[in-house]
Amino acid sequence: MRTQIAAANWKMNLTLQQAEALVDELLQTPHSVNADQLAIFAVPFPYLITVKNKLAGKQNIFVAAQNCYHKKNGAYTGEVSAEMLKSIGIEYVVLGHSERREYFNETNAMLGEKVNIAFEYGIKPIFCCGEPLSIREAGSQNSFVETQLKESLFHLTADQLKGFIIAYEPIWAIGTGKTATSDQAQEMHAHIRNVFATQYGNDVADTISILYGGSVKASNAKEIFGKADVDGGLVGGASLIAAEFATIIDSLK
Ligand code: PEP
């Protein structure tokens, strides 16, 4: 059984006080994270330590950064390195979110460097991919996503990709309330798994957790997560509501 993951992406939302209240409320809301499941909270940099401390001792619950820089250290004012994240005990980092690609010009090549730096410091990437609406309408989504994966990840070894986490997020479904159907999600997830199987073999592809992202909420999570190649979700808006995210966690296989 692949690891099933509910990952929250808070993006640039919440004050520290609101963030603490959200975690407290979530912890008080009944939910369970089983042995083969993970709940991960990708929170803004200033709250990483606070949220990590609040979740200390909770089984299979982790905190993630939403980004890191692709260089090791140096004169990059305002950036945060993988080494810094490691030094405060962060074990996961979201890389290549479509908002980073669009607003901060992150390229596939740069993301390949970010993945390398994360690995160098033992931080596990949650690597995002996904097509814009124009590509979906042209029917080219499979090759578009395949190129993203190849250009950023195919330099990795089979060992590095075992247990890797991918988040497939069609851009037209992020924050729009427009969810891909569970069949559309399954179709792309199977394609992504096949891309890895072709390059690295089924032994590797079958261990990769592929999360779906794009307007996942309590009311649709079970249906989407129920598909064979969907191993959970990366959740934006609904992760800011404790009851919603608790239900999403409970919707994991
Ligand atoms: C996201 O930010 O990764 C995301 C999927 O957002 P939303 O759930 O709000 O569509």
mmCIF file of C-alpha atoms and ligand atoms in Angstrom:
data_model
loop_
_atom_site.group_PDB
_atom_site.id
_atom_site.type_symbol
_atom_site.label_atom_id
_atom_site.label_comp_id
_atom_site.label_asym_id
_atom_site.label_seq_id
_atom_site.Cartn_x
_atom_site.Cartn_y
_atom_site.Cartn_z
ATOM 1 C CA MET A 1 0.000 0.000 0.000
ATOM 2 C CA ARG A 2 1.386 3.391 -1.007
ATOM 3 C CA THR A 3 1.444 6.111 1.635
ATOM 4 C CA GLN A 4 -1.823 8.032 1.488
ATOM 5 C CA ILE A 5 -1.359 11.733 2.178
ATOM 6 C CA ALA A 6 -3.563 14.698 3.034
ATOM 7 C CA ALA A 7 -1.411 17.810 2.586
ATOM 8 C CA ALA A 8 -2.628 21.270 3.532
ATOM 9 C CA ASN A 9 -1.305 24.267 1.627
ATOM 10 C CA TRP A 10 -2.072 27.395 3.623
ATOM 11 C CA LYS A 11 -0.399 29.591 0.979
ATOM 12 C CA MET A 12 0.065 33.209 2.155
ATOM 13 C CA ASN A 13 -2.860 33.165 4.570
ATOM 14 C CA LEU A 14 -3.431 33.557 8.326
ATOM 15 C CA THR A 15 -1.766 35.556 11.072
ATOM 16 C CA LEU A 16 0.245 33.651 13.652
ATOM 17 C CA GLN A 17 -2.700 33.792 16.058
ATOM 18 C CA GLN A 18 -5.100 32.484 13.421
ATOM 19 C CA ALA A 19 -2.652 29.750 12.482
ATOM 20 C CA GLU A 20 -2.357 28.595 16.096
ATOM 21 C CA ALA A 21 -6.130 28.653 16.521
ATOM 22 C CA LEU A 22 -6.581 26.594 13.335
ATOM 23 C CA VAL A 23 -4.147 23.911 14.500
ATOM 24 C CA ASP A 24 -5.761 23.820 17.957
ATOM 25 C CA GLU A 25 -9.205 23.455 16.420
ATOM 26 C CA LEU A 26 -8.044 20.741 14.063
ATOM 27 C CA LEU A 27 -6.474 18.772 16.897
ATOM 28 C CA GLN A 28 -9.763 18.979 18.783
ATOM 29 C CA THR A 29 -11.779 17.864 15.763
ATOM 30 C CA PRO A 30 -12.055 14.069 15.620
ATOM 31 C CA HIS A 31 -9.955 12.569 12.821
ATOM 32 C CA SER A 32 -7.456 9.785 12.524
ATOM 33 C CA VAL A 33 -4.178 9.440 10.664
ATOM 34 C CA ASN A 34 -3.453 5.729 10.324
ATOM 35 C CA ALA A 35 -0.071 4.017 10.114
ATOM 36 C CA ASP A 36 0.067 4.105 6.291
ATOM 37 C CA GLN A 37 -1.210 7.673 6.070
ATOM 38 C CA LEU A 38 0.331 11.124 6.560
ATOM 39 C CA ALA A 39 -1.103 14.560 7.233
ATOM 40 C CA ILE A 40 1.258 17.352 6.210
ATOM 41 C CA PHE A 41 0.828 21.082 6.822
ATOM 42 C CA ALA A 42 2.607 23.387 4.381
ATOM 43 C CA VAL A 43 2.639 26.642 6.298
ATOM 44 C CA PRO A 44 4.240 30.064 5.762
ATOM 45 C CA PHE A 45 7.920 30.242 6.780
ATOM 46 C CA PRO A 46 7.396 32.357 9.942
ATOM 47 C CA TYR A 47 5.053 29.739 11.426
ATOM 48 C CA LEU A 48 7.072 26.592 10.704
ATOM 49 C CA ILE A 49 8.575 26.220 14.178
ATOM 50 C CA THR A 50 5.387 27.157 16.019
ATOM 51 C CA VAL A 51 3.225 24.717 14.077
ATOM 52 C CA LYS A 52 5.879 22.019 14.318
ATOM 53 C CA ASN A 53 5.979 22.415 18.099
ATOM 54 C CA LYS A 54 2.202 22.281 18.332
ATOM 55 C CA LEU A 55 2.147 19.018 16.386
ATOM 56 C CA ALA A 56 5.075 17.458 18.274
ATOM 57 C CA GLY A 57 4.375 13.870 19.260
ATOM 58 C CA LYS A 58 1.434 13.481 16.867
ATOM 59 C CA GLN A 59 1.802 10.289 14.907
ATOM 60 C CA ASN A 60 2.301 10.720 11.140
ATOM 61 C CA ILE A 61 1.643 14.465 11.146
ATOM 62 C CA PHE A 62 4.352 16.707 9.683
ATOM 63 C CA VAL A 63 5.027 20.301 8.762
ATOM 64 C CA ALA A 64 6.284 21.360 5.321
ATOM 65 C CA ALA A 65 7.724 24.531 3.885
ATOM 66 C CA GLN A 66 5.986 25.899 0.791
ATOM 67 C CA ASN A 67 9.231 26.514 -1.072
ATOM 68 C CA CYS A 68 12.996 26.721 -0.747
ATOM 69 C CA TYR A 69 15.672 28.393 -2.848
ATOM 70 C CA HIS A 70 17.597 26.460 -5.481
ATOM 71 C CA LYS A 71 21.023 27.620 -4.274
ATOM 72 C CA LYS A 72 22.816 26.380 -1.197
ATOM 73 C CA ASN A 73 23.478 29.698 0.558
ATOM 74 C CA GLY A 74 24.890 33.158 -0.062
ATOM 75 C CA ALA A 75 23.823 36.604 -1.219
ATOM 76 C CA TYR A 76 20.172 35.871 -2.022
ATOM 77 C CA THR A 77 18.374 38.380 0.144
ATOM 78 C CA GLY A 78 14.922 37.274 1.207
ATOM 79 C CA GLU A 79 15.324 33.631 0.244
ATOM 80 C CA VAL A 80 15.206 30.540 2.471
ATOM 81 C CA SER A 81 17.545 27.599 1.933
ATOM 82 C CA ALA A 82 17.000 23.879 2.335
ATOM 83 C CA GLU A 83 19.786 23.878 4.901
ATOM 84 C CA MET A 84 17.867 26.414 7.002
ATOM 85 C CA LEU A 85 14.760 24.259 6.835
ATOM 86 C CA LYS A 86 16.755 21.220 7.852
ATOM 87 C CA SER A 87 18.279 23.103 10.764
ATOM 88 C CA ILE A 88 14.811 23.710 12.243
ATOM 89 C CA GLY A 89 13.754 20.104 11.722
ATOM 90 C CA ILE A 90 11.532 20.474 8.646
ATOM 91 C CA GLU A 91 11.208 17.225 6.702
ATOM 92 C CA TYR A 92 9.038 18.175 3.708
ATOM 93 C CA VAL A 93 8.968 20.987 1.168
ATOM 94 C CA VAL A 94 6.414 21.798 -1.538
ATOM 95 C CA LEU A 95 8.232 22.498 -4.809
ATOM 96 C CA GLY A 96 6.932 23.787 -8.109
ATOM 97 C CA HIS A 97 3.456 24.881 -7.061
ATOM 98 C CA SER A 98 1.793 26.462 -10.100
ATOM 99 C CA GLU A 99 1.643 29.798 -8.281
ATOM 100 C CA ARG A 100 5.443 29.694 -7.870
ATOM 101 C CA ARG A 101 5.861 28.721 -11.511
ATOM 102 C CA GLU A 102 3.564 31.529 -12.679
ATOM 103 C CA TYR A 103 4.339 34.453 -10.341
ATOM 104 C CA PHE A 104 7.984 33.694 -9.583
ATOM 105 C CA ASN A 105 9.046 32.290 -12.952
ATOM 106 C CA GLU A 106 10.131 28.912 -11.626
ATOM 107 C CA THR A 107 11.228 26.758 -14.539
ATOM 108 C CA ASN A 108 11.469 22.994 -14.832
ATOM 109 C CA ALA A 109 15.277 23.270 -14.758
ATOM 110 C CA MET A 110 15.269 25.442 -11.632
ATOM 111 C CA LEU A 111 12.885 23.007 -9.972
ATOM 112 C CA GLY A 112 15.287 20.193 -10.762
ATOM 113 C CA GLU A 113 17.922 22.140 -8.787
ATOM 114 C CA LYS A 114 15.484 22.669 -5.916
ATOM 115 C CA VAL A 115 14.758 18.963 -5.783
ATOM 116 C CA ASN A 116 18.509 18.256 -5.654
ATOM 117 C CA ILE A 117 19.108 20.700 -2.818
ATOM 118 C CA ALA A 118 16.159 19.298 -0.868
ATOM 119 C CA PHE A 119 17.556 15.772 -1.243
ATOM 120 C CA GLU A 120 21.013 16.970 -0.242
ATOM 121 C CA TYR A 121 19.593 18.025 3.117
ATOM 122 C CA GLY A 122 17.303 15.038 3.529
ATOM 123 C CA ILE A 123 14.102 17.012 2.946
ATOM 124 C CA LYS A 124 11.380 15.244 0.998
ATOM 125 C CA PRO A 125 9.889 17.228 -1.876
ATOM 126 C CA ILE A 126 6.176 17.344 -2.626
ATOM 127 C CA PHE A 127 6.615 18.049 -6.319
ATOM 128 C CA CYS A 128 3.736 19.825 -8.078
ATOM 129 C CA CYS A 129 2.851 19.531 -11.733
ATOM 130 C CA GLY A 130 -0.226 20.318 -13.783
ATOM 131 C CA GLU A 131 -1.471 21.972 -16.923
ATOM 132 C CA PRO A 132 -3.193 25.316 -17.599
ATOM 133 C CA LEU A 133 -6.679 25.435 -19.094
ATOM 134 C CA SER A 134 -5.461 26.194 -22.626
ATOM 135 C CA ILE A 135 -3.382 23.005 -22.651
ATOM 136 C CA ARG A 136 -6.293 20.939 -21.305
ATOM 137 C CA GLU A 137 -8.591 22.400 -23.954
ATOM 138 C CA ALA A 138 -6.074 21.513 -26.641
ATOM 139 C CA GLY A 139 -5.961 17.964 -25.300
ATOM 140 C CA SER A 140 -2.197 18.153 -24.694
ATOM 141 C CA GLN A 141 -2.215 17.723 -20.925
ATOM 142 C CA ASN A 142 -0.459 14.348 -20.911
ATOM 143 C CA SER A 143 2.602 15.484 -22.836
ATOM 144 C CA PHE A 144 2.691 18.811 -20.954
ATOM 145 C CA VAL A 145 2.843 17.103 -17.553
ATOM 146 C CA GLU A 146 5.248 14.473 -18.851
ATOM 147 C CA THR A 147 7.673 17.230 -19.894
ATOM 148 C CA GLN A 148 7.434 18.865 -16.458
ATOM 149 C CA LEU A 149 8.317 15.550 -14.811
ATOM 150 C CA LYS A 150 11.089 14.646 -17.236
ATOM 151 C CA GLU A 151 12.808 18.040 -17.114
ATOM 152 C CA SER A 152 12.757 18.303 -13.329
ATOM 153 C CA LEU A 153 13.013 14.730 -12.077
ATOM 154 C CA PHE A 154 14.487 12.328 -14.597
ATOM 155 C CA HIS A 155 18.065 13.001 -13.473
ATOM 156 C CA LEU A 156 17.184 11.385 -10.124
ATOM 157 C CA THR A 157 18.098 7.810 -9.268
ATOM 158 C CA ALA A 158 15.538 5.067 -8.814
ATOM 159 C CA ASP A 159 16.349 5.043 -5.100
ATOM 160 C CA GLN A 160 15.627 8.755 -4.803
ATOM 161 C CA LEU A 161 12.262 8.293 -6.499
ATOM 162 C CA LYS A 162 11.123 5.410 -4.312
ATOM 163 C CA GLY A 163 8.367 6.815 -2.096
ATOM 164 C CA PHE A 164 8.556 10.203 -3.857
ATOM 165 C CA ILE A 165 5.521 12.502 -3.595
ATOM 166 C CA ILE A 166 3.938 14.139 -6.646
ATOM 167 C CA ALA A 167 0.971 16.509 -6.513
ATOM 168 C CA TYR A 168 -0.967 16.718 -9.769
ATOM 169 C CA GLU A 169 -2.777 20.042 -9.772
ATOM 170 C CA PRO A 170 -4.561 21.115 -12.948
ATOM 171 C CA ILE A 171 -4.211 24.893 -12.798
ATOM 172 C CA TRP A 172 -7.775 25.433 -13.981
ATOM 173 C CA ALA A 173 -9.006 23.664 -10.836
ATOM 174 C CA ILE A 174 -6.898 25.500 -8.239
ATOM 175 C CA GLY A 175 -8.888 27.914 -6.114
ATOM 176 C CA THR A 176 -11.581 28.064 -8.765
ATOM 177 C CA GLY A 177 -14.123 25.750 -7.176
ATOM 178 C CA LYS A 178 -13.892 23.783 -10.419
ATOM 179 C CA THR A 179 -12.667 20.292 -9.567
ATOM 180 C CA ALA A 180 -11.417 17.787 -12.101
ATOM 181 C CA THR A 181 -13.766 14.839 -12.114
ATOM 182 C CA SER A 182 -12.478 11.810 -10.270
ATOM 183 C CA ASP A 183 -12.150 10.094 -13.667
ATOM 184 C CA GLN A 184 -10.051 12.969 -15.052
ATOM 185 C CA ALA A 185 -7.836 12.783 -11.953
ATOM 186 C CA GLN A 186 -7.465 9.005 -12.244
ATOM 187 C CA GLU A 187 -6.635 9.255 -15.942
ATOM 188 C CA MET A 188 -3.794 11.727 -15.333
ATOM 189 C CA HIS A 189 -2.517 9.929 -12.232
ATOM 190 C CA ALA A 190 -2.319 6.666 -14.180
ATOM 191 C CA HIS A 191 -0.447 8.530 -16.921
ATOM 192 C CA ILE A 192 2.019 9.994 -14.410
ATOM 193 C CA ARG A 193 2.613 6.582 -12.872
ATOM 194 C CA ASN A 194 3.166 5.168 -16.330
ATOM 195 C CA VAL A 195 5.706 7.898 -17.143
ATOM 196 C CA PHE A 196 7.739 6.790 -14.116
ATOM 197 C CA ALA A 197 7.195 3.097 -14.856
ATOM 198 C CA THR A 198 8.517 3.527 -18.381
ATOM 199 C CA GLN A 199 11.684 5.259 -17.194
ATOM 200 C CA TYR A 200 12.295 3.559 -13.833
ATOM 201 C CA GLY A 201 10.166 0.404 -13.820
ATOM 202 C CA ASN A 202 7.048 -0.586 -11.901
ATOM 203 C CA ASP A 203 9.057 -1.226 -8.733
ATOM 204 C CA VAL A 204 9.641 2.507 -8.474
ATOM 205 C CA ALA A 205 6.400 3.801 -9.999
ATOM 206 C CA ASP A 206 4.256 1.741 -7.646
ATOM 207 C CA THR A 207 5.831 3.396 -4.596
ATOM 208 C CA ILE A 208 5.193 6.990 -5.693
ATOM 209 C CA SER A 209 2.351 8.758 -3.883
ATOM 210 C CA ILE A 210 0.450 10.890 -6.386
ATOM 211 C CA LEU A 211 -1.795 13.476 -4.744
ATOM 212 C CA TYR A 212 -4.576 15.357 -6.508
ATOM 213 C CA GLY A 213 -4.959 19.094 -5.938
ATOM 214 C CA GLY A 214 -7.617 21.497 -7.154
ATOM 215 C CA SER A 215 -10.668 22.485 -5.111
ATOM 216 C CA VAL A 216 -10.630 19.348 -2.969
ATOM 217 C CA LYS A 217 -13.094 19.699 -0.124
ATOM 218 C CA ALA A 218 -14.829 17.548 2.459
ATOM 219 C CA SER A 219 -17.712 16.829 0.101
ATOM 220 C CA ASN A 220 -15.625 15.504 -2.830
ATOM 221 C CA ALA A 221 -12.484 14.079 -1.191
ATOM 222 C CA LYS A 222 -13.728 10.540 -0.705
ATOM 223 C CA GLU A 223 -14.808 10.173 -4.318
ATOM 224 C CA ILE A 224 -11.491 11.510 -5.665
ATOM 225 C CA PHE A 225 -9.262 9.656 -3.173
ATOM 226 C CA GLY A 226 -11.177 6.465 -3.926
ATOM 227 C CA LYS A 227 -9.602 6.191 -7.380
ATOM 228 C CA ALA A 228 -6.873 3.586 -7.762
ATOM 229 C CA ASP A 229 -3.974 5.925 -8.590
ATOM 230 C CA VAL A 230 -5.007 8.823 -6.366
ATOM 231 C CA ASP A 231 -3.073 8.646 -3.111
ATOM 232 C CA GLY A 232 -4.576 11.644 -1.358
ATOM 233 C CA GLY A 233 -4.672 15.372 -1.952
ATOM 234 C CA LEU A 234 -2.920 18.720 -1.749
ATOM 235 C CA VAL A 235 -5.557 21.066 -0.401
ATOM 236 C CA GLY A 236 -5.595 24.870 -0.436
ATOM 237 C CA GLY A 237 -8.786 26.683 0.532
ATOM 238 C CA ALA A 238 -10.442 23.829 2.416
ATOM 239 C CA SER A 239 -7.345 23.303 4.566
ATOM 240 C CA LEU A 240 -8.033 26.642 6.261
ATOM 241 C CA ILE A 241 -11.213 25.241 7.838
ATOM 242 C CA ALA A 242 -10.512 22.707 10.593
ATOM 243 C CA ALA A 243 -13.677 20.647 10.130
ATOM 244 C CA GLU A 244 -13.162 20.472 6.356
ATOM 245 C CA PHE A 245 -9.556 19.326 6.619
ATOM 246 C CA ALA A 246 -10.359 16.794 9.359
ATOM 247 C CA THR A 247 -12.956 15.223 7.038
ATOM 248 C CA ILE A 248 -10.454 15.286 4.167
ATOM 249 C CA ILE A 249 -7.929 13.409 6.328
ATOM 250 C CA ASP A 250 -10.618 10.872 7.171
ATOM 251 C CA SER A 251 -11.368 10.464 3.446
ATOM 252 C CA LEU A 252 -7.941 8.937 2.767
ATOM 253 C CA LYS A 253 -7.919 5.272 1.781
HETATM 254 C C1 PEP B 1 -3.412 24.406 -3.864
HETATM 255 O O1 PEP B 1 -3.138 25.486 -3.396
HETATM 256 O O2 PEP B 1 -2.495 23.609 -4.066
HETATM 257 C C2 PEP B 1 -4.803 24.081 -4.148
HETATM 258 C C3 PEP B 1 -5.074 22.931 -4.711
HETATM 259 O O3 PEP B 1 -5.735 25.021 -3.805
HETATM 260 P P1 PEP B 1 -7.331 24.788 -3.736
HETATM 261 O O4 PEP B 1 -7.546 23.532 -2.941
HETATM 262 O O5 PEP B 1 -7.848 25.994 -3.016
HETATM 263 O O6 PEP B 1 -7.844 24.661 -5.125
#
